[in-house]
């Protein structure tokens, strides 16, 4: 077969994945001699061909683990299963089934299968429990015990400390009694907890706590000895003890959190496997959604020209030109002119795509109604339904709305993935979100105007708003908002580390209170500089600190003639402490991060826009191939096909800007060990 011969010529026979989807193969026997040459072949995709049966013997494909034979023309399932039995390593099968009985037939005859049609095949509960126990043992990797030898060593250590004190006989008896009672109490609590059925890591943690408490008795006795002999040494030992105690407590909490997270991930994995099993029963829903998508695309194409005409009318109307419009009320004309003019000016000034304006005026009607009725209604009503008053959202309200849109987008992306539908851009989903939430065209139009006005009003003052605006304009990928969130968390963690280091005697509650005070007001210059120097290299640190200079507030000088000694000491301690508002400090760092990311993506954005002719943030397969060719990253046809299998596996011909950035951030450039997007950025410098 020509396709396989080309693959052998270009990439050799060491491939582990071969994609023969939609290659019109009618007889696999003709292809089998070439497939056998791929000794490392583990995954074979034969989806969408014309196979009516499989060769009787496939045993020479010894390493084949995953096989997709969906959407073929098999006549006899039994013959297919008999052929599949000859594959020694097959554990993942994709095949079209008509009933539950056929699924059970395959599972019964192919017992080595682990996955069938994206669903994990259930195994016996007992074996699952054994596997879980084994994995937990392998995760811990050690066994924690508390034996008689440990108790004897602690007793000897206690006696050694007691000899240092050289107490009278009565005091020694009292000390020994306290030690024995403490040991009994600790061991009794340990036995009670070990009697309970708990996971292995909880059991080990319980034993470690008991060991710690036993040594704690000796430590306290040691500290009390130096309290009588050397006060300074006693204070040093107390500080060391408190730090060790805090470290042990933190480590205990970390272990508990890690194990809890692993348990949650295990539950989530089982839920995903359950959901994937249900997805096979929803193929009818998938077909219906695909049909609806085709109808929507047809509807969009038919009214696109009409919408462009109305867009031009809307912009002219906003500029105050006289246009004959039916059913425009005289008492509404002045208000509508002002609102539409504001929206039009903002679109022009901020270079927003025409798609936004089109969405503002596109009618939200039933997609199954006749096109002629929609056009008639558009002609008479579209312009008179502009909102009379545009709401002014506060910054908090707008940021809450942005978070709501983000959450909706994540859920909608998952639904699209489950239904094999293309992802939306953030701009497209904004209107999907408004449509789902409000439904009425007038409310959708009103809220879209609110969002545009809020972007214009708060974009320069708040980084979260600025990032949202750039994502809407496809100047930044959707995943970057998570990076900004991580930067915020890093700032708080470093501030916490700084305060703990500077005030080691403060309790956790005190540190938390100091954190809250700084986050809600000011942080000192030395704290800001320490955080920035820790986060960035010298060059970047100097750039950020130079930007911060204009925002530092110098301390006011006290001019009172008579002050108490305490007031004078406070002035001396804080005389050089300039400070800055925490919100400004955080915004400067986030803005620097955003501009660095823009610079990092600048060449890719430029090349993407050359392919995205309509500037809607979406390209098709041909444009994607041309984009990779223009980027000149050393890829071949096989690499491009592999990228397409990841980014558009169901051939929807809609690839978003954010999907491209995410893919090129994960894939390494051919012949290098750096991501493609990094190579593009380095070459542009």
GROMACS .gro file of C-alpha atoms in nm, residues 21-312:
model
  292
   21UNK     CA    1  -0.783   0.608   0.923
   22UNK     CA    2  -1.012   0.658   0.617
   23UNK     CA    3  -0.765   0.499   0.371
   24UNK     CA    4  -1.038   0.293   0.191
   25UNK     CA    5  -0.870  -0.038   0.280
   26UNK     CA    6  -1.087  -0.332   0.173
   27UNK     CA    7  -0.858  -0.627   0.244
   28UNK     CA    8  -0.616  -0.624   0.538
   29UNK     CA    9  -0.430  -0.926   0.398
   30UNK     CA   10  -0.277  -0.702   0.132
   31UNK     CA   11  -0.146  -0.460   0.399
   32UNK     CA   12  -0.036  -0.723   0.653
   33UNK     CA   13   0.309  -0.800   0.499
   34UNK     CA   14   0.403  -0.431   0.533
   35UNK     CA   15   0.260  -0.404   0.885
   36UNK     CA   16   0.469  -0.703   0.996
   37UNK     CA   17   0.784  -0.505   0.917
   38UNK     CA   18   0.701  -0.266   1.206
   39UNK     CA   19   0.846  -0.478   1.489
   40UNK     CA   20   0.767  -0.215   1.757
   41UNK     CA   21   0.409  -0.152   1.643
   42UNK     CA   22   0.188  -0.107   1.951
   43UNK     CA   23  -0.107   0.100   1.823
   44UNK     CA   24  -0.290   0.062   1.489
   45UNK     CA   25  -0.582   0.281   1.375
   46UNK     CA   26  -0.802   0.129   1.100
   47UNK     CA   27  -1.104   0.348   1.167
   48UNK     CA   28  -1.335   0.435   0.875
   49UNK     CA   29  -1.219   0.179   0.616
   50UNK     CA   30  -1.412  -0.086   0.415
   51UNK     CA   31  -1.301  -0.403   0.589
   52UNK     CA   32  -1.555  -0.687   0.581
   53UNK     CA   33  -1.337  -0.939   0.765
   54UNK     CA   34  -0.994  -0.974   0.925
   55UNK     CA   35  -0.715  -1.216   0.833
   56UNK     CA   36  -0.741  -1.546   1.017
   57UNK     CA   37  -0.390  -1.512   1.163
   58UNK     CA   38  -0.256  -1.186   1.306
   59UNK     CA   39  -0.009  -1.347   1.545
   60UNK     CA   40   0.291  -1.190   1.371
   61UNK     CA   41   0.185  -0.852   1.512
   62UNK     CA   42   0.333  -0.962   1.843
   63UNK     CA   43   0.356  -0.623   2.016
   64UNK     CA   44   0.024  -0.474   1.902
   65UNK     CA   45  -0.162  -0.355   2.213
   66UNK     CA   46  -0.420  -0.104   2.085
   67UNK     CA   47  -0.643  -0.159   1.779
   68UNK     CA   48  -0.922   0.065   1.641
   69UNK     CA   49  -1.148  -0.104   1.382
   70UNK     CA   50  -1.459   0.111   1.428
   71UNK     CA   51  -1.669   0.228   1.130
   72UNK     CA   52  -1.589  -0.067   0.905
   73UNK     CA   53  -1.823  -0.311   0.725
   74UNK     CA   54  -1.777  -0.634   0.920
   75UNK     CA   55  -2.036  -0.902   0.840
   76UNK     CA   56  -1.950  -1.169   1.098
   77UNK     CA   57  -1.850  -1.066   1.450
   78UNK     CA   58  -1.750  -1.421   1.538
   79UNK     CA   59  -1.494  -1.430   1.256
   80UNK     CA   60  -1.353  -1.095   1.371
   81UNK     CA   61  -1.319  -1.217   1.730
   82UNK     CA   62  -1.148  -1.539   1.621
   83UNK     CA   63  -0.897  -1.330   1.429
   84UNK     CA   64  -0.839  -1.097   1.725
   85UNK     CA   65  -0.767  -1.397   1.947
   86UNK     CA   66  -0.444  -1.446   1.754
   87UNK     CA   67  -0.307  -1.108   1.873
   88UNK     CA   68  -0.097  -1.205   2.178
   89UNK     CA   69  -0.057  -0.855   2.329
   90UNK     CA   70  -0.395  -0.695   2.249
   91UNK     CA   71  -0.540  -0.520   2.555
   92UNK     CA   72  -0.726  -0.215   2.414
   93UNK     CA   73  -0.991  -0.260   2.142
   94UNK     CA   74  -1.218  -0.009   1.966
   95UNK     CA   75  -1.499  -0.178   1.769
   96UNK     CA   76  -1.857  -0.084   1.675
   97UNK     CA   77  -2.110  -0.297   1.866
   98UNK     CA   78  -2.487  -0.324   1.822
   99UNK     CA   79  -2.593  -0.467   2.157
  100UNK     CA   80  -2.489  -0.552   2.510
  101UNK     CA   81  -2.475  -0.920   2.410
  102UNK     CA   82  -2.204  -0.849   2.152
  103UNK     CA   83  -2.002  -0.662   2.414
  104UNK     CA   84  -2.028  -0.956   2.656
  105UNK     CA   85  -1.931  -1.194   2.374
  106UNK     CA   86  -1.611  -1.000   2.309
  107UNK     CA   87  -1.518  -0.973   2.678
  108UNK     CA   88  -1.576  -1.347   2.723
  109UNK     CA   89  -1.365  -1.448   2.422
  110UNK     CA   90  -1.088  -1.189   2.469
  111UNK     CA   91  -1.014  -1.214   2.842
  112UNK     CA   92  -0.684  -1.028   2.809
  113UNK     CA   93  -0.864  -0.700   2.719
  114UNK     CA   94  -0.826  -0.414   2.967
  115UNK     CA   95  -1.011  -0.144   2.769
  116UNK     CA   96  -1.306  -0.187   2.534
  117UNK     CA   97  -1.440   0.120   2.350
  118UNK     CA   98  -1.274   0.367   2.591
  119UNK     CA   99  -1.420   0.182   2.893
  120UNK     CA  100  -1.223  -0.010   3.151
  121UNK     CA  101  -1.334  -0.373   3.175
  122UNK     CA  102  -1.440  -0.450   3.530
  123UNK     CA  103  -1.248  -0.713   3.725
  124UNK     CA  104  -1.331  -0.888   4.050
  125UNK     CA  105  -1.350  -0.669   4.358
  126UNK     CA  106  -1.108  -0.893   4.545
  127UNK     CA  107  -0.832  -0.855   4.287
  128UNK     CA  108  -0.890  -0.479   4.284
  129UNK     CA  109  -0.848  -0.462   4.660
  130UNK     CA  110  -0.529  -0.667   4.643
  131UNK     CA  111  -0.395  -0.439   4.373
  132UNK     CA  112  -0.479  -0.132   4.580
  133UNK     CA  113  -0.304  -0.280   4.884
  134UNK     CA  114   0.004  -0.366   4.678
  135UNK     CA  115   0.020  -0.020   4.526
  136UNK     CA  116  -0.010   0.135   4.871
  137UNK     CA  117   0.275  -0.079   5.002
  138UNK     CA  118   0.490   0.014   4.706
  139UNK     CA  119   0.406   0.380   4.760
  140UNK     CA  120   0.522   0.379   5.123
  141UNK     CA  121   0.829   0.167   5.055
  142UNK     CA  122   0.907   0.108   5.425
  143UNK     CA  123   0.767  -0.043   5.743
  144UNK     CA  124   0.754   0.164   6.064
  145UNK     CA  125   0.771  -0.027   6.395
  146UNK     CA  126   0.810   0.043   6.765
  147UNK     CA  127   0.979  -0.243   6.945
  148UNK     CA  128   1.107  -0.322   7.292
  149UNK     CA  129   1.461  -0.224   7.190
  150UNK     CA  130   1.337   0.130   7.116
  151UNK     CA  131   1.185   0.160   7.463
  152UNK     CA  132   1.505   0.034   7.627
  153UNK     CA  133   1.717   0.288   7.440
  154UNK     CA  134   1.487   0.571   7.550
  155UNK     CA  135   1.504   0.449   7.909
  156UNK     CA  136   1.886   0.452   7.899
  157UNK     CA  137   1.880   0.802   7.753
  158UNK     CA  138   1.644   0.917   8.028
  159UNK     CA  139   1.872   0.770   8.297
  160UNK     CA  140   2.173   0.949   8.147
  161UNK     CA  141   1.994   1.285   8.165
  162UNK     CA  142   1.878   1.209   8.520
  163UNK     CA  143   2.239   1.144   8.629
  164UNK     CA  144   2.340   1.490   8.505
  165UNK     CA  145   2.092   1.656   8.738
  166UNK     CA  146   2.225   1.477   9.053
  167UNK     CA  147   1.897   1.518   9.239
  168UNK     CA  148   1.823   1.383   9.581
  169UNK     CA  149   1.662   1.041   9.612
  170UNK     CA  150   1.308   1.173   9.647
  171UNK     CA  151   1.339   1.394   9.337
  172UNK     CA  152   1.484   1.104   9.136
  173UNK     CA  153   1.187   0.886   9.229
  174UNK     CA  154   0.950   1.162   9.123
  175UNK     CA  155   1.128   1.202   8.787
  176UNK     CA  156   1.126   0.825   8.726
  177UNK     CA  157   0.757   0.808   8.813
  178UNK     CA  158   0.674   1.087   8.564
  179UNK     CA  159   0.873   0.906   8.292
  180UNK     CA  160   0.702   0.572   8.355
  181UNK     CA  161   0.354   0.726   8.359
  182UNK     CA  162   0.427   0.914   8.036
  183UNK     CA  163   0.549   0.597   7.865
  184UNK     CA  164   0.241   0.405   7.979
  185UNK     CA  165   0.008   0.678   7.855
  186UNK     CA  166   0.179   0.700   7.515
  187UNK     CA  167   0.185   0.323   7.464
  188UNK     CA  168  -0.179   0.288   7.570
  189UNK     CA  169  -0.287   0.552   7.317
  190UNK     CA  170  -0.077   0.378   7.051
  191UNK     CA  171  -0.240   0.041   7.116
  192UNK     CA  172  -0.587   0.198   7.099
  193UNK     CA  173  -0.517   0.360   6.761
  194UNK     CA  174  -0.347   0.053   6.616
  195UNK     CA  175  -0.652  -0.155   6.707
  196UNK     CA  176  -0.854   0.054   6.463
  197UNK     CA  177  -0.855  -0.042   6.095
  198UNK     CA  178  -0.671   0.237   5.917
  199UNK     CA  179  -0.467   0.264   5.594
  200UNK     CA  180  -0.102   0.170   5.615
  201UNK     CA  181   0.026   0.528   5.592
  202UNK     CA  182  -0.198   0.632   5.886
  203UNK     CA  183  -0.064   0.339   6.091
  204UNK     CA  184   0.296   0.435   6.017
  205UNK     CA  185   0.222   0.797   6.102
  206UNK     CA  186   0.067   0.693   6.435
  207UNK     CA  187   0.378   0.492   6.530
  208UNK     CA  188   0.606   0.783   6.435
  209UNK     CA  189   0.401   1.019   6.656
  210UNK     CA  190   0.437   0.776   6.947
  211UNK     CA  191   0.816   0.764   6.898
  212UNK     CA  192   0.826   1.142   6.883
  213UNK     CA  193   0.626   1.176   7.206
  214UNK     CA  194   0.857   0.929   7.387
  215UNK     CA  195   1.166   1.127   7.292
  216UNK     CA  196   0.977   1.444   7.381
  217UNK     CA  197   0.972   1.329   7.747
  218UNK     CA  198   1.354   1.306   7.744
  219UNK     CA  199   1.386   1.640   7.564
  220UNK     CA  200   1.172   1.820   7.823
  221UNK     CA  201   1.377   1.672   8.105
  222UNK     CA  202   1.697   1.790   7.931
  223UNK     CA  203   1.560   2.145   7.894
  224UNK     CA  204   1.457   2.159   8.261
  225UNK     CA  205   1.812   2.058   8.358
  226UNK     CA  206   1.964   2.355   8.174
  227UNK     CA  207   1.695   2.582   8.315
  228UNK     CA  208   1.861   2.532   8.652
  229UNK     CA  209   2.223   2.551   8.528
  230UNK     CA  210   2.242   2.770   8.215
  231UNK     CA  211   1.955   3.004   8.127
  232UNK     CA  212   2.091   3.105   7.785
  233UNK     CA  213   2.147   2.747   7.676
  234UNK     CA  214   1.797   2.664   7.797
  235UNK     CA  215   1.651   2.937   7.576
  236UNK     CA  216   1.847   2.812   7.271
  237UNK     CA  217   1.734   2.454   7.328
  238UNK     CA  218   1.373   2.571   7.368
  239UNK     CA  219   1.385   2.750   7.033
  240UNK     CA  220   1.536   2.444   6.862
  241UNK     CA  221   1.274   2.223   7.023
  242UNK     CA  222   0.987   2.446   6.912
  243UNK     CA  223   1.116   2.458   6.553
  244UNK     CA  224   1.153   2.080   6.540
  245UNK     CA  225   0.807   2.038   6.682
  246UNK     CA  226   0.664   2.269   6.417
  247UNK     CA  227   0.853   2.088   6.139
  248UNK     CA  228   0.721   1.752   6.258
  249UNK     CA  229   0.366   1.887   6.272
  250UNK     CA  230   0.396   2.035   5.921
  251UNK     CA  231   0.538   1.712   5.782
  252UNK     CA  232   0.251   1.519   5.938
  253UNK     CA  233  -0.001   1.751   5.774
  254UNK     CA  234   0.180   1.724   5.439
  255UNK     CA  235   0.169   1.344   5.450
  256UNK     CA  236  -0.201   1.348   5.535
  257UNK     CA  237  -0.277   1.594   5.255
  258UNK     CA  238  -0.074   1.398   4.998
  259UNK     CA  239  -0.246   1.073   5.082
  260UNK     CA  240  -0.586   1.243   5.085
  261UNK     CA  241  -0.515   1.387   4.740
  262UNK     CA  242  -0.412   1.044   4.615
  263UNK     CA  243  -0.738   0.900   4.747
  264UNK     CA  244  -0.934   1.175   4.576
  265UNK     CA  245  -0.749   1.113   4.249
  266UNK     CA  246  -0.824   0.742   4.277
  267UNK     CA  247  -1.195   0.817   4.325
  268UNK     CA  248  -1.191   1.060   4.035
  269UNK     CA  249  -1.026   0.799   3.814
  270UNK     CA  250  -1.296   0.546   3.896
  271UNK     CA  251  -1.564   0.808   3.827
  272UNK     CA  252  -1.404   0.883   3.490
  273UNK     CA  253  -1.403   0.513   3.406
  274UNK     CA  254  -1.771   0.494   3.501
  275UNK     CA  255  -1.852   0.800   3.291
  276UNK     CA  256  -1.660   0.663   2.994
  277UNK     CA  257  -1.873   0.349   3.017
  278UNK     CA  258  -2.185   0.560   3.000
  279UNK     CA  259  -2.054   0.750   2.698
  280UNK     CA  260  -2.100   0.441   2.480
  281UNK     CA  261  -2.471   0.455   2.552
  282UNK     CA  262  -2.488   0.816   2.435
  283UNK     CA  263  -2.376   0.770   2.073
  284UNK     CA  264  -2.725   0.865   1.962
  285UNK     CA  265  -2.687   1.195   2.148
  286UNK     CA  266  -2.352   1.252   1.979
  287UNK     CA  267  -2.503   1.202   1.633
  288UNK     CA  268  -2.786   1.440   1.717
  289UNK     CA  269  -2.541   1.705   1.836
  290UNK     CA  270  -2.337   1.668   1.518
  291UNK     CA  271  -2.650   1.713   1.311
  292UNK     CA  272  -2.742   2.024   1.509
  293UNK     CA  273  -2.390   2.159   1.459
  294UNK     CA  274  -2.418   2.114   1.082
  295UNK     CA  275  -2.753   2.291   1.080
  296UNK     CA  276  -2.611   2.578   1.286
  297UNK     CA  277  -2.316   2.613   1.050
  298UNK     CA  278  -2.552   2.618   0.751
  299UNK     CA  279  -2.766   2.881   0.922
  300UNK     CA  280  -2.458   3.092   1.000
  301UNK     CA  281  -2.340   3.086   0.640
  302UNK     CA  282  -2.682   3.188   0.509
  303UNK     CA  283  -2.727   3.490   0.735
  304UNK     CA  284  -2.364   3.602   0.752
  305UNK     CA  285  -2.403   3.843   0.463
  306UNK     CA  286  -2.719   3.993   0.612
  307UNK     CA  287  -2.548   4.039   0.950
  308UNK     CA  288  -2.258   4.225   0.789
  309UNK     CA  289  -2.503   4.464   0.630
  310UNK     CA  290  -2.674   4.529   0.963
  311UNK     CA  291  -2.336   4.579   1.129
  312UNK     CA  292  -2.253   4.860   0.888
   0.00000   0.00000   0.00000
